Coordinates of C-alpha atoms and ligand atoms in Angstrom, one line a residue:
X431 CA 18.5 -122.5 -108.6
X432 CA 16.8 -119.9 -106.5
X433 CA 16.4 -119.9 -102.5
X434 CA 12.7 -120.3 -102.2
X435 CA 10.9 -119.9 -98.7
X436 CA 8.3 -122.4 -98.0
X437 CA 4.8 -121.3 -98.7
X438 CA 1.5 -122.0 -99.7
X439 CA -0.7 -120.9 -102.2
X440 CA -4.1 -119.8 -101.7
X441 CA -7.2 -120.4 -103.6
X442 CA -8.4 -120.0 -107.1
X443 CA -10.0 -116.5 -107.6
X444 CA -13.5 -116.6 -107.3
X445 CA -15.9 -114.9 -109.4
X446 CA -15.2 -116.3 -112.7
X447 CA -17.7 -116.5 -115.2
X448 CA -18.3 -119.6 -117.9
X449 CA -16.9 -118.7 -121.5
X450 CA -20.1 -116.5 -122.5
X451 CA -19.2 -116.2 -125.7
X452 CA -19.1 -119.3 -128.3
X453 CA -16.7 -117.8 -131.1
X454 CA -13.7 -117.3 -128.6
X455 CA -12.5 -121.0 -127.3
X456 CA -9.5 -119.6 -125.5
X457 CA -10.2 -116.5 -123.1
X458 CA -6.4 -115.6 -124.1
X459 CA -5.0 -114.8 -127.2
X460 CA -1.7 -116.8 -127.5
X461 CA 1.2 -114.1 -128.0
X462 CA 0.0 -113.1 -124.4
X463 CA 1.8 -116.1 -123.0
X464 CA 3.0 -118.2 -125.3
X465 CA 7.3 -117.9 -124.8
X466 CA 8.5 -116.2 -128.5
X467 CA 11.4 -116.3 -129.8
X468 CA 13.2 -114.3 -127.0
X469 CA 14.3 -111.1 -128.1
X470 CA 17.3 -109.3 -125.9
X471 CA 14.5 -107.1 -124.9
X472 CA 12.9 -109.6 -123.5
X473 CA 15.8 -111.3 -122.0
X474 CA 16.8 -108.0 -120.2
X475 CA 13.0 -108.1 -118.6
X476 CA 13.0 -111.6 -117.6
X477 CA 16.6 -111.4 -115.9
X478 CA 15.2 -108.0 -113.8
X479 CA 12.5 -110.9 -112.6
X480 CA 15.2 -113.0 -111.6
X481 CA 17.1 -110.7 -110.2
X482 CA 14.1 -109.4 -107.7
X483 CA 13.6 -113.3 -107.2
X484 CA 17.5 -113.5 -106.0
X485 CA 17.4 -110.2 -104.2
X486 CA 14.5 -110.6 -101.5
X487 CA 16.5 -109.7 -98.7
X488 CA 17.9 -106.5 -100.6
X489 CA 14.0 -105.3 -101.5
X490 CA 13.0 -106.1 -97.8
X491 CA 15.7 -103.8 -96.7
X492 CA 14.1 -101.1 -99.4
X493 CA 10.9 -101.7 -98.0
X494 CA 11.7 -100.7 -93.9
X495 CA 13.4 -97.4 -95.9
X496 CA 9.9 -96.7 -97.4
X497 CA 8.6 -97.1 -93.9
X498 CA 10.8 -94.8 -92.3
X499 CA 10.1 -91.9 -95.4
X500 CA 6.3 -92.7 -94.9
X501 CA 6.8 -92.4 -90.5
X502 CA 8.1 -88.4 -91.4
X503 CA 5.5 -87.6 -93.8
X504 CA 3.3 -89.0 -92.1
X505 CA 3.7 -89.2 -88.3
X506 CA 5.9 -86.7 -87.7
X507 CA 3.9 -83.4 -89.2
X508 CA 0.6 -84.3 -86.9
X509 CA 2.5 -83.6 -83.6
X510 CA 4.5 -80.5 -85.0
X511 CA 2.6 -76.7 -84.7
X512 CA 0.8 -75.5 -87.8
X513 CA 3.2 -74.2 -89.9
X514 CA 3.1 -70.6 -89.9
X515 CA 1.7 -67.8 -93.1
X516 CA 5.2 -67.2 -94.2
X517 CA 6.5 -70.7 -94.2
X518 CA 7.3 -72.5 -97.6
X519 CA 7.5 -76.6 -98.7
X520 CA 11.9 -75.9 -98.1
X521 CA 11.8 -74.3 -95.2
X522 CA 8.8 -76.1 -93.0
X523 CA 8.4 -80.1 -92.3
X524 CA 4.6 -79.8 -92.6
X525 CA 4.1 -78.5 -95.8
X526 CA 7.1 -80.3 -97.3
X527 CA 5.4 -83.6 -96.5
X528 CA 2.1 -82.8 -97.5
X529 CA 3.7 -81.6 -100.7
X530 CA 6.0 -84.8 -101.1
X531 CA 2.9 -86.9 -100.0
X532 CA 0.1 -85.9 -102.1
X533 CA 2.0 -83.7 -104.6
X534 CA 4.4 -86.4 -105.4
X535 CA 4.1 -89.3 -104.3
X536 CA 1.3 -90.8 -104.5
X537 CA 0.5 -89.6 -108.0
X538 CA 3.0 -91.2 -108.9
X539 CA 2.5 -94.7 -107.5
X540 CA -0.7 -94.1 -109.7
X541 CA 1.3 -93.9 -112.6
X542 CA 3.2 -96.9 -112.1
X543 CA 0.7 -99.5 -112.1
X544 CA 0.2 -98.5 -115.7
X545 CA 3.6 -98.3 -116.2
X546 CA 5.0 -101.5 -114.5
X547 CA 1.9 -103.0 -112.8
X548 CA 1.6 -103.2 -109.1
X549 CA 5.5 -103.2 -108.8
X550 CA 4.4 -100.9 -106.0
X551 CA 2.6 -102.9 -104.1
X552 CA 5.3 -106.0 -103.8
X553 CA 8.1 -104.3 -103.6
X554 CA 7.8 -100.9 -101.9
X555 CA 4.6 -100.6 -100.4
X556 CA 5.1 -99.9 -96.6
X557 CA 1.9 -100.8 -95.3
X558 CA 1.8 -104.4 -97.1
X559 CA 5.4 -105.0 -95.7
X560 CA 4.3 -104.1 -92.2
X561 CA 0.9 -106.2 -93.1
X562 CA 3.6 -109.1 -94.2
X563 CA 6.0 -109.2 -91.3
X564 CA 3.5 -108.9 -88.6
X565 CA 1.7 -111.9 -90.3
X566 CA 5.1 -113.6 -90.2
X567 CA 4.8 -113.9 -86.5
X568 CA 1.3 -113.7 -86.3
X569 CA -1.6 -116.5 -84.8
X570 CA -2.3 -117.6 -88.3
X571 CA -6.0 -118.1 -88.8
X572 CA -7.8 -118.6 -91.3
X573 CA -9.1 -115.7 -93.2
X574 CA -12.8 -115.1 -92.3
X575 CA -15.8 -114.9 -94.7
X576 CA -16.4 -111.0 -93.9
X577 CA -12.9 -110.5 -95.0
X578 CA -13.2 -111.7 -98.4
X579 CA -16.5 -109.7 -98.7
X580 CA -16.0 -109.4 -102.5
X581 CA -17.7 -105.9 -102.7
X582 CA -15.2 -104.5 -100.1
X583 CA -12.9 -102.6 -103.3
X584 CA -15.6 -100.6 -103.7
X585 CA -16.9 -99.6 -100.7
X586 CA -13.6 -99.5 -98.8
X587 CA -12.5 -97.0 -101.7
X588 CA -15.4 -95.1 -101.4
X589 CA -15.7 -94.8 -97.7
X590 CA -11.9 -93.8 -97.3
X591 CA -12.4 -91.0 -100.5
X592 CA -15.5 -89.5 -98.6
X593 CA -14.0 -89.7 -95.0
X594 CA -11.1 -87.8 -96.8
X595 CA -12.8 -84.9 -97.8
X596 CA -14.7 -84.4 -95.1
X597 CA -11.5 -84.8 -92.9
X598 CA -9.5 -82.3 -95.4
X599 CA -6.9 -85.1 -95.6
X600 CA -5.2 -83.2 -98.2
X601 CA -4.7 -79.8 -96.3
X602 CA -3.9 -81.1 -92.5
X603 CA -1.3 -83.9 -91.1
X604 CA -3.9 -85.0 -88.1
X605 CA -6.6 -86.5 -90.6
X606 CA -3.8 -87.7 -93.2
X607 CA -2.0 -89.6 -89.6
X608 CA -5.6 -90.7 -88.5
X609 CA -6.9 -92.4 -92.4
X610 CA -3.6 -93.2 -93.3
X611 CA -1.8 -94.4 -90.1
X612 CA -5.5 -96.0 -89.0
X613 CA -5.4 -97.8 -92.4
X614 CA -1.6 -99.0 -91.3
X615 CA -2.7 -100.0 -87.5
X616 CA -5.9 -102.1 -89.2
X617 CA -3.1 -103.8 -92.1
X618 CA -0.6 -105.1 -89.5
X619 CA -3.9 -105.9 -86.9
X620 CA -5.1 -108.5 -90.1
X621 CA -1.8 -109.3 -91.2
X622 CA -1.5 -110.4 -87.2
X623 CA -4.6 -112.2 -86.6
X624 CA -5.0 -114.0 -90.5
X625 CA -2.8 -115.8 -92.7
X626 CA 1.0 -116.8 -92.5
X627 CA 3.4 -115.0 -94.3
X628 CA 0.6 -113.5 -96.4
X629 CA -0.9 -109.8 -97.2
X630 CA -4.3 -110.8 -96.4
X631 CA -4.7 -107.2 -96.3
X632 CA -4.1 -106.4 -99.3
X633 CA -5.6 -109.1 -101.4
X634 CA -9.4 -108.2 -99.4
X635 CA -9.3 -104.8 -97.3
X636 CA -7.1 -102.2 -98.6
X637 CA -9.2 -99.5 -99.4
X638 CA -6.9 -98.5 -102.8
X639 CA -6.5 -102.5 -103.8
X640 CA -9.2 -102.1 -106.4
X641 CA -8.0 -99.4 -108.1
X642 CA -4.3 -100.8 -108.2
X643 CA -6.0 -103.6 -109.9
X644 CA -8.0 -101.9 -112.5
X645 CA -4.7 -99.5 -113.3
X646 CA -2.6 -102.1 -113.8
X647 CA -3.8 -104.2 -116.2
X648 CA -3.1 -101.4 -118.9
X649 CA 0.3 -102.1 -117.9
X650 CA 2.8 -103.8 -120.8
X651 CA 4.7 -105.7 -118.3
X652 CA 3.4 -108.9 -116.3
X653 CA 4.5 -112.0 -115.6
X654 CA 3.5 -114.5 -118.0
X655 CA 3.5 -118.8 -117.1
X656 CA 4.0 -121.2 -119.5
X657 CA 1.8 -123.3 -118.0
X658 CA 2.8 -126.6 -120.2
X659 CA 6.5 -125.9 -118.7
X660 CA 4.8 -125.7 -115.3
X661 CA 3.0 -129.2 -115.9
X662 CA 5.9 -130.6 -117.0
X663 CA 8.5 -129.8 -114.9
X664 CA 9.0 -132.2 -111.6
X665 CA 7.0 -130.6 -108.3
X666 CA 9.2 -128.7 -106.1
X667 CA 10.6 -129.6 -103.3
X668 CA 9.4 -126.4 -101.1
X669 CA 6.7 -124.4 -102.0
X670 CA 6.5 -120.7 -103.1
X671 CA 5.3 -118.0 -101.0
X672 CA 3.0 -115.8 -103.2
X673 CA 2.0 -113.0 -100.6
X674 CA -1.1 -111.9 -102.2
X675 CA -2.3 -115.8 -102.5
X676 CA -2.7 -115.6 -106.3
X677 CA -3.1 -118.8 -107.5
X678 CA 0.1 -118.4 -110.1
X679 CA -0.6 -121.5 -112.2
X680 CA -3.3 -120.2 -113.7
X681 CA -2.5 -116.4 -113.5
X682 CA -3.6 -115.0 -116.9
X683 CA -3.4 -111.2 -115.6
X684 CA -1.6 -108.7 -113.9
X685 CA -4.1 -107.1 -111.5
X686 CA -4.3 -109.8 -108.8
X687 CA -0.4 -110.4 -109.1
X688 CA 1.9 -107.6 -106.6
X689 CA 5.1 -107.9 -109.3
X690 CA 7.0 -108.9 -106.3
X691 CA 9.2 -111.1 -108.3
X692 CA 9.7 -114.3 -106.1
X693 CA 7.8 -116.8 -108.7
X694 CA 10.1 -115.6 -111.7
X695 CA 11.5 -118.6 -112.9
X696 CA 9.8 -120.8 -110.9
X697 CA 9.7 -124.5 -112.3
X698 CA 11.3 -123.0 -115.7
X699 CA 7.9 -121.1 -116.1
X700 CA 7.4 -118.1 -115.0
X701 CA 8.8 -115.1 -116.4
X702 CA 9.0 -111.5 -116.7
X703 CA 7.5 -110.1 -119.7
X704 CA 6.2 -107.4 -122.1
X705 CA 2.6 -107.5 -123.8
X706 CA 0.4 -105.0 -125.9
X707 CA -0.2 -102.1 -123.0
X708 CA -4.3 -102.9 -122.2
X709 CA -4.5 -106.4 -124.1
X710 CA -5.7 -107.8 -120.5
X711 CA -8.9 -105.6 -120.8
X712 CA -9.3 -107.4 -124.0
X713 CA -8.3 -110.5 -123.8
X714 CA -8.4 -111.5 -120.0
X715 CA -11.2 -109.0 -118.5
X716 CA -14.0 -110.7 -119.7
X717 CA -13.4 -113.9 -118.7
X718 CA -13.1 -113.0 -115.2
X719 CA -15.9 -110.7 -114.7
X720 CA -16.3 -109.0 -111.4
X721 CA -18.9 -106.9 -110.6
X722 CA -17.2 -104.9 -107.6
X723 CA -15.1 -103.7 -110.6
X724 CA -17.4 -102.2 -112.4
X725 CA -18.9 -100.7 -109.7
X726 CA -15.8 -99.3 -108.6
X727 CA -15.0 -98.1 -112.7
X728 CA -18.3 -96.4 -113.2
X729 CA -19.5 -95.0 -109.9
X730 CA -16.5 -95.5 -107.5
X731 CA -14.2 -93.4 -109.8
X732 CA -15.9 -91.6 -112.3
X733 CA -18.8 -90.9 -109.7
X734 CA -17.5 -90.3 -105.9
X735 CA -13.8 -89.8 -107.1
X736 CA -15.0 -87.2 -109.5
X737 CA -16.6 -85.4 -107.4
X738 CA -14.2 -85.5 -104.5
X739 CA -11.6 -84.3 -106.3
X740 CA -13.9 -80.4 -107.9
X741 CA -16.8 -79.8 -105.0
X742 CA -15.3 -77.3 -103.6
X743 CA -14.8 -75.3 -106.4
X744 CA -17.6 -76.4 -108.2
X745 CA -20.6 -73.4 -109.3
X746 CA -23.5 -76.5 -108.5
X747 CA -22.0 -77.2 -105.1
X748 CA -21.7 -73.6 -104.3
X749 CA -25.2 -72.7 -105.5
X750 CA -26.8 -75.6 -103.8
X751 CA -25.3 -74.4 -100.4
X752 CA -26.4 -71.0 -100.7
X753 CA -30.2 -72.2 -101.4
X754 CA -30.1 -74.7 -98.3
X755 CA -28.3 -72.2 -96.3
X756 CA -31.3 -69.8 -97.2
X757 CA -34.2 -71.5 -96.4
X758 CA -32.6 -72.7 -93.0
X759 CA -32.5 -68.7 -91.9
X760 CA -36.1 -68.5 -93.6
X761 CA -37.1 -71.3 -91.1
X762 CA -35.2 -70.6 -87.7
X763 CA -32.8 -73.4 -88.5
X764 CA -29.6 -71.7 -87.2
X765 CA -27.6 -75.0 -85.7
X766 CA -26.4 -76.6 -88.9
X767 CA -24.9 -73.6 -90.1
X768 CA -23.2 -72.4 -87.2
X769 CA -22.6 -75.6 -85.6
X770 CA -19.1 -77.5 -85.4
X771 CA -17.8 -81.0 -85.1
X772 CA -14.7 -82.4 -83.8
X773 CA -11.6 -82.4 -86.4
X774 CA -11.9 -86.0 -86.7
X775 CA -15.8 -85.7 -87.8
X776 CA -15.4 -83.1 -89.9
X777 CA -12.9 -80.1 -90.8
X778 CA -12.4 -77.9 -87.8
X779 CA -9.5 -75.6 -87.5
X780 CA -11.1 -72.3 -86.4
X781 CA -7.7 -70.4 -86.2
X782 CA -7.3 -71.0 -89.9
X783 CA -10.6 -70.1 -90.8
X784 CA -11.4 -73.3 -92.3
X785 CA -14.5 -74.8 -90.2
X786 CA -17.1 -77.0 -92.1
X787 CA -20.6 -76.6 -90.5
X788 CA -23.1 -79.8 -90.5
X789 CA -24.3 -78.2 -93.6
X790 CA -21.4 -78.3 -95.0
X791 CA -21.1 -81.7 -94.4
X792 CA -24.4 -82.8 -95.6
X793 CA -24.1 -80.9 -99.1
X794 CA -20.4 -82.5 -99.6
X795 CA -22.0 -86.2 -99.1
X796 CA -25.5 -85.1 -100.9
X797 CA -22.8 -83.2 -103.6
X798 CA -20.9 -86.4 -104.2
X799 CA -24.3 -88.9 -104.1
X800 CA -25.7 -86.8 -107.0
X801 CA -22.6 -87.0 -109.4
X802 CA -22.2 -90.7 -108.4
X803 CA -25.8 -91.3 -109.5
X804 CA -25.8 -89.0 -112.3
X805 CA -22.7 -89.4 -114.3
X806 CA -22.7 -93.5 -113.3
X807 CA -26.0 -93.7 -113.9
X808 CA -26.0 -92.4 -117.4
X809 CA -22.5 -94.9 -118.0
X810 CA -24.1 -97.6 -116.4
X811 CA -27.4 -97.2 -119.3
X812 CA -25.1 -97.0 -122.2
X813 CA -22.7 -99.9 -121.2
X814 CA -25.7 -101.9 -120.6
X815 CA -27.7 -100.4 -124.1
X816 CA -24.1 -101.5 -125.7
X817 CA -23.8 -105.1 -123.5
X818 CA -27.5 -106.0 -124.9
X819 CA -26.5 -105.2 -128.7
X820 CA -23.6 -107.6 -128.7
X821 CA -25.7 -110.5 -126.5
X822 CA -26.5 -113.1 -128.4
X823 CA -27.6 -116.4 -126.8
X824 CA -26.1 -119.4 -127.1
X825 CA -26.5 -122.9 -125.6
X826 CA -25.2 -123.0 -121.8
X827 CA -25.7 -119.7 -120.6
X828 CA -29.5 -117.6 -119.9
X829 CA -29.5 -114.7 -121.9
X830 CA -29.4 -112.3 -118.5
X831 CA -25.5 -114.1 -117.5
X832 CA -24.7 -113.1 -120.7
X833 CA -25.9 -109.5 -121.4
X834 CA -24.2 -108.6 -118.0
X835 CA -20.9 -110.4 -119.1
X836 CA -20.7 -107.9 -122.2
X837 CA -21.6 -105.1 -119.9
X838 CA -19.2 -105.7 -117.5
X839 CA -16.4 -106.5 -120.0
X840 CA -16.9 -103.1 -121.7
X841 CA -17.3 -100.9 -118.5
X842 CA -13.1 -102.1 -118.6
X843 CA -12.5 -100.1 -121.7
X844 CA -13.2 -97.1 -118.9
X845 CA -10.3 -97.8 -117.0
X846 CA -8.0 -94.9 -118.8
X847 CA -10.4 -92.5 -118.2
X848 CA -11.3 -93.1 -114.6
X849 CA -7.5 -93.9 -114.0
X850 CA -6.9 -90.4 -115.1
X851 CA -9.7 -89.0 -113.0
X852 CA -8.0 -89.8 -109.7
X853 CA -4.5 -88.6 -111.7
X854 CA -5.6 -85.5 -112.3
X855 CA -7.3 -84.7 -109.1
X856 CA -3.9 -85.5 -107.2
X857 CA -2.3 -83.5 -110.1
X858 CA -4.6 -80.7 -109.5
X859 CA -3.7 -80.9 -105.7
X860 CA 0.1 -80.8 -106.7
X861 CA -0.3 -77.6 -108.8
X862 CA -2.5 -75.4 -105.9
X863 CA 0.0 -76.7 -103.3
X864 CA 3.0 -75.1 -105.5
X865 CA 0.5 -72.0 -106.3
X866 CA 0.0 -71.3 -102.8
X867 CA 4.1 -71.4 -102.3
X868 CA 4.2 -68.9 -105.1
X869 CA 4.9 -71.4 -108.2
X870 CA 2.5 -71.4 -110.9
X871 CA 2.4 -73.7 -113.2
X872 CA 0.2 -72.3 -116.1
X873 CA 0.8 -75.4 -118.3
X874 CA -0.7 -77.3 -116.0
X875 CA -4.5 -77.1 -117.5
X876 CA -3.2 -77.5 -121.1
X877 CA -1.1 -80.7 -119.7
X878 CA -4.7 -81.9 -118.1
X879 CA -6.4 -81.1 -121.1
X880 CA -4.3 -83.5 -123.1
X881 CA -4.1 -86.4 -120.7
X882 CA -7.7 -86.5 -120.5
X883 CA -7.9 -86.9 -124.6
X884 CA -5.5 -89.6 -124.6
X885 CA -6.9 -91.3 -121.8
X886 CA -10.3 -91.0 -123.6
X887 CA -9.0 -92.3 -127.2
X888 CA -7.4 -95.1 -125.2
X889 CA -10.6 -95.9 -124.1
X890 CA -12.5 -95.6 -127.1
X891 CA -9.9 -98.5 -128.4
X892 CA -10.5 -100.9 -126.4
X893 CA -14.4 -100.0 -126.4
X894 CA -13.6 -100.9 -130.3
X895 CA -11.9 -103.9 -129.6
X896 CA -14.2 -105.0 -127.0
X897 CA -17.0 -105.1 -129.1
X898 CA -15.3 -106.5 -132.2
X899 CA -14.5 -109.6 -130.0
X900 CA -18.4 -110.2 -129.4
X901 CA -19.8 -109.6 -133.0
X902 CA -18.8 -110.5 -136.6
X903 CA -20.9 -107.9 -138.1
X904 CA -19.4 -104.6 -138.4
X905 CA -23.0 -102.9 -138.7
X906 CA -23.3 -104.2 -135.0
X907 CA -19.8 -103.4 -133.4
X908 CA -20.3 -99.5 -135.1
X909 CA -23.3 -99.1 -133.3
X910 CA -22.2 -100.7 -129.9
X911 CA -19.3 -98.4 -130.1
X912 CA -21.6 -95.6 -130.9
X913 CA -23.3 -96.6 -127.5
X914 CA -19.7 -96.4 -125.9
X915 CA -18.9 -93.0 -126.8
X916 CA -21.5 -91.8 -124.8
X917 CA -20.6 -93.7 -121.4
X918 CA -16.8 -92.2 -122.6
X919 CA -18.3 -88.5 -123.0
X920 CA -19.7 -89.4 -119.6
X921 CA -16.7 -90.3 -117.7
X922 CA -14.7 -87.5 -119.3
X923 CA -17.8 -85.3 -118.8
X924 CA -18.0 -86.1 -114.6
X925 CA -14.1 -84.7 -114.8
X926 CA -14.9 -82.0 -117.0
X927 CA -18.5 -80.3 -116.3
X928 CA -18.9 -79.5 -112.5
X929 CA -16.3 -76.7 -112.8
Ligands
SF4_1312 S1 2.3 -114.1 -108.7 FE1 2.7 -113.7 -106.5 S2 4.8 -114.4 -106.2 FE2 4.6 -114.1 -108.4 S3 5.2 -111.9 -108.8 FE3 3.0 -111.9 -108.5 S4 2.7 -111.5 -106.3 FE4 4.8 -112.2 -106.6

């Protein structure tokens, strides 16, 4: 049996919706968690569950070595000089960490929550360890109502995205220590004050726990219950500590659970497994409908993260500048174009010629506000054009509950493409990092090109499948798809058209 440390679990998820839709009597389809007849395959997966189960103390160890690599990149390059013209990513600390930072790493943390869900986040993540330990030996309160603010995914993403760029988080250590390290300080300050032995931090506040969330239910591994095995099998003797409070039981996903391994095999029902890479979108999504997600989907990523990631190169951004810049001189308005604020307000390193004026400022947030509204805007009408051809009422539920149930659960089949979004802009970062050390990397918008298709044709599945799942006729789920396609060609178009 496996060494268990007492625990509690927290509550059920809120937020659930009713079964909206009359022909489906089971929100998930069985191969999703019924046990098969184990294949080795699937033995091999399990056992690597197990093995992270019997191994806590060897992953905590792993963990305080991802907090020592994450103190040099990140805490050490603020208090060094600027590096100087001549230095490169091998020769000078500063640009070697924002290079392994932003260039590397966290790029590829994306990519793992569609690989192997948020294996990230339970077993590597510094800031949830930190978060976890100081909640260890914390006061232990209960978690206040303005932490579980359910919108907080969204607008903690967004807030932290715009801060960003107006900070140049990517370019300079001080506002990458100050967002970063300040998002550190505030994850061991809740992990103190709330919970007990818990990430109440990352279940409610972290500003990149929504996007984990929606990346990782594309993922093909999870870990599945068997919940008739659960029921059956006598109650433990000490409970299990799920960090992230999911309420495991009844877990039907992977985008609440932190892959941290310590419930696998837990009352003979709880394992490791594969499934069909985005069946959650189908299968699970829409029975657990939460509107911060779509907000986040449709105007968090493919609106604010869009634009984040191509204002400064964009022609619009550029041309909108020059026109307000204009009729300031016309009109004796000087201060907002020669005016400064501190670095911690907005960008202000004078010696390296890179200064952003209050202007500058103000046409970044009115930049990103206009792409948000625009390219979310036009989504948001099509997935709710598409949501109201496959509502159909039923006894139980007002015909408004469910025509935003339909639109919610197809703004999911978006999550490739806004996934990709944020990929791509971190991608783009790697490339002009290595481009301004010499290496160009001419494949690289060829290899963007083609993410950006697959991500889209992935999307346009599930859009398929979504709507299949709501209507028998085919007449119907052609058109409803139809409607898709165009909040698809305006996700891909947000990425693609500014430039
Ligand atoms: S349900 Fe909780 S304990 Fe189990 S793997 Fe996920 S985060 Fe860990």
């Amino acid at each position: 049996m496996l060494n268990r440390a007492p625990i509690e679990n927290g509550p059920q998820d809120g937020g659930h919706l009713p079964d909206l839709n009359p022909h489906l009597s089971d929100p998930v389809p069985p191969q999703v968690y019924e046990a098969p007849q184990m294949a080795r395959v699937d033995r091999w997966i399990a056992a690597a569950g197990e093995w992270l189960a019997r191994n806590q103390r060897s992953v905590m160890a792993v963990q305080w070595g991802i907090v020592g690599i994450y103190v040099l990149l990140v805490v050490v390059p603020a208090f060094l000089p600027p590096p100087a013209r001549t230095a490169h990513i091998w020769t000078n600390l500063t640009l070697f960490a924002q290079f392994a930072f932003w260039g590397i790493w966290w790029p590829f943390v994306l990519v793992s929550m569609v690989m192997v869900g948020r294996l990230w986040c339970g077993v590597l993540c510094p800031e949830g360890a930190l978060s976890e330990t100081a909640s260890r030996k914390g006061r232990g309160r209960s978690t206040p109502g303005w932490v579980k603010w359910k919108m907080w995914p969204f607008v903690a993403f967004v807030l932290t995205t715009v801060y960003g760029q107006m900070l140049s988080v990517y370019q300079y250590p001080k506002p990458a220590l100050l967002i970063l390290g300040g998002s550190t300080v505030a994850a061991i300050g809740i992990g103190y004050m709330y919970g007990r032995n818990k990430r109440v931090w990352c279940k409610y506040l972290c500003p990149v726990n929504g996007v984990f969330g929606l990346l990782s239910k594309l993922s093909p591994l999870h870990y599945r219950i068997d919940r008739d095995a659960w029921d059956a099998s006598p109650k433990p003797a000490v409970r299990l500590n799920c960090a992230p409070m999911v309420p495991i039981r009844t877990m039907k996903g992977a985008s609440t659970c932190h892959m941290c391994g310590r419930c696998a095999g837990f009352r003979d029902s709880v394992a490791l497994s594969r499934r069909t890479p985005g069946s959650e979108i189908v299968h699970v999504a829409g029975f657990q409908t939460k509107p911060w997600e779509t907000w986040l989907i449709v105007f968090g990523l493919l609106g604010v993260a869009a634009g984040a990631f191509h204002w400064a190169s964009s022609a619009y951004f550029i041309a909108g500048k020059q026109a307000a810049a204009e009729w300031l001189v016309d009109n004796g308005i000087m201060w907002p174009i020669t005016g400064h604020a501190p670095w911690w307000v907005l960008t202000n390193y004078p010696d390296l010629n890179d200064v952003m004026s209050p202007l500058d400022g103000a046409m970044l947030l009115t930049y990103l506000a206009i792409v948000a509204l625009v390219f979310g805007g036009a989504i948001m009408l099509f997935l709710a054009a598409a949501g109201r051809l496959l509502a159909r009422p039923f006894d139980g539920a007002t015909m408004g509950a469910i025509w935003r149930q339909r639109t919610h659960h197809l703004a999911q089949a978006l999550i490739p493409i806004a996934g990709s979004i944020v990929f791509l802009g971190l991608f783009a970062t790697t490339a002009s990092i290595l481009k301004a050390d010499g290496i160009r990397l001419t494949f690289v918008p060829t290899v963007e090109n083609i993410i950006m298709a697959l991500a889209a044709t992935w999307s346009v599945a599930l859009a398929w499948r979504i709507c299949g799942l709501y209507t028998g006729s085919r007449g119907r789920q052609v058109l409803a798809a139809a409607l898709m396609l165009g909040a698809i060609g305006a996700g891909v178009a947000a990425w693609a058209l500014p430039y």
